[in-house]
XYZ file of C-alpha atoms in Angstrom:
106
model
C 97.982 -65.736 59.328
C 99.839 -63.087 58.140
C 98.225 -61.687 54.770
C 96.681 -58.667 56.769
C 99.340 -56.303 56.530
C 98.821 -52.441 56.427
C 101.565 -50.484 54.317
C 102.809 -47.449 56.267
C 104.620 -46.328 53.361
C 108.363 -45.567 53.419
C 108.122 -42.231 55.726
C 107.209 -44.674 58.551
C 110.317 -46.902 58.549
C 110.116 -48.001 62.096
C 109.864 -51.601 61.506
C 107.111 -51.737 64.485
C 103.553 -53.255 64.271
C 101.515 -49.855 64.803
C 98.549 -51.504 65.824
C 100.131 -52.754 68.966
C 103.206 -50.990 69.527
C 101.714 -47.440 70.599
C 98.583 -48.265 72.872
C 100.301 -45.925 75.390
C 100.565 -42.902 72.990
C 97.608 -40.949 72.144
C 97.311 -39.108 68.979
C 95.808 -35.916 69.914
C 94.978 -32.977 67.668
C 93.143 -29.871 68.271
C 90.149 -29.089 66.029
C 88.103 -25.603 66.108
C 84.556 -26.088 66.349
C 81.928 -23.539 64.701
C 81.999 -21.147 67.641
C 85.807 -20.971 67.399
C 86.608 -23.056 70.249
C 89.362 -25.441 70.136
C 88.562 -29.059 70.875
C 90.973 -31.709 71.545
C 90.292 -34.628 69.651
C 91.691 -38.387 70.180
C 92.405 -40.327 66.972
C 90.626 -43.493 67.897
C 91.407 -45.794 64.726
C 91.787 -45.479 60.975
C 90.044 -47.652 58.455
C 90.302 -47.900 54.572
C 87.393 -47.521 51.920
C 88.727 -48.235 48.818
C 91.877 -46.645 48.035
C 91.443 -44.063 50.737
C 92.157 -43.880 54.648
C 89.609 -42.413 57.106
C 90.417 -41.555 60.605
C 87.545 -41.561 63.327
C 88.305 -39.042 66.107
C 86.729 -38.423 69.398
C 86.634 -35.526 71.738
C 89.005 -36.168 74.358
C 87.259 -34.484 77.313
C 83.893 -35.826 76.105
C 84.226 -39.484 74.857
C 80.531 -39.858 75.019
C 79.901 -37.081 72.033
C 79.589 -38.220 68.303
C 83.030 -38.988 66.732
C 83.779 -37.438 63.839
C 85.189 -39.117 60.630
C 87.679 -37.188 58.594
C 89.562 -38.356 55.319
C 93.652 -38.758 55.868
C 95.821 -37.947 53.238
C 99.726 -37.638 53.075
C 101.257 -34.426 51.711
C 104.990 -34.152 51.646
C 105.243 -37.150 54.321
C 102.694 -35.321 56.673
C 99.519 -36.864 57.477
C 96.635 -34.049 56.821
C 92.868 -34.576 57.593
C 89.983 -33.361 55.568
C 86.384 -33.055 55.888
C 84.184 -35.208 53.677
C 82.168 -32.868 51.421
C 81.060 -35.357 49.055
C 77.672 -37.038 49.791
C 78.612 -40.072 48.001
C 81.931 -40.362 49.659
C 80.246 -39.680 53.026
C 77.547 -42.820 52.506
C 80.476 -45.153 51.642
C 82.330 -44.294 54.501
C 79.439 -44.375 56.901
C 78.548 -48.051 55.567
C 82.327 -49.117 56.131
C 82.239 -47.779 59.527
C 79.124 -49.580 60.299
C 80.400 -52.899 59.101
C 83.650 -52.292 61.203
C 81.670 -51.879 64.366
C 79.413 -54.664 63.617
C 82.699 -57.029 63.181
C 84.160 -55.479 66.517
C 80.798 -56.332 68.290
C 80.933 -60.054 67.207
């Protein structure tokens, strides 16, 4: 069954299956919270909603805290993360995420 290929775009070009290749590598980013503190976030997974890709991030030092979901966009071959400002977009993403979680629990 190989009909489930994710396109990584030309920029990637590594020829590896990303899902299994980089499990030992954490993708960590630093976000700033409302109080101006830097918080290290780990990218746990990405999922597609329609044409867009979203990333689930969890606090590195506090995995129990609620994760956050950001929209991923590629700009000049770099991945950029954006907050989801749109109410409708957020609802769609939330639905898709619940779906994803329920599939993983089966």
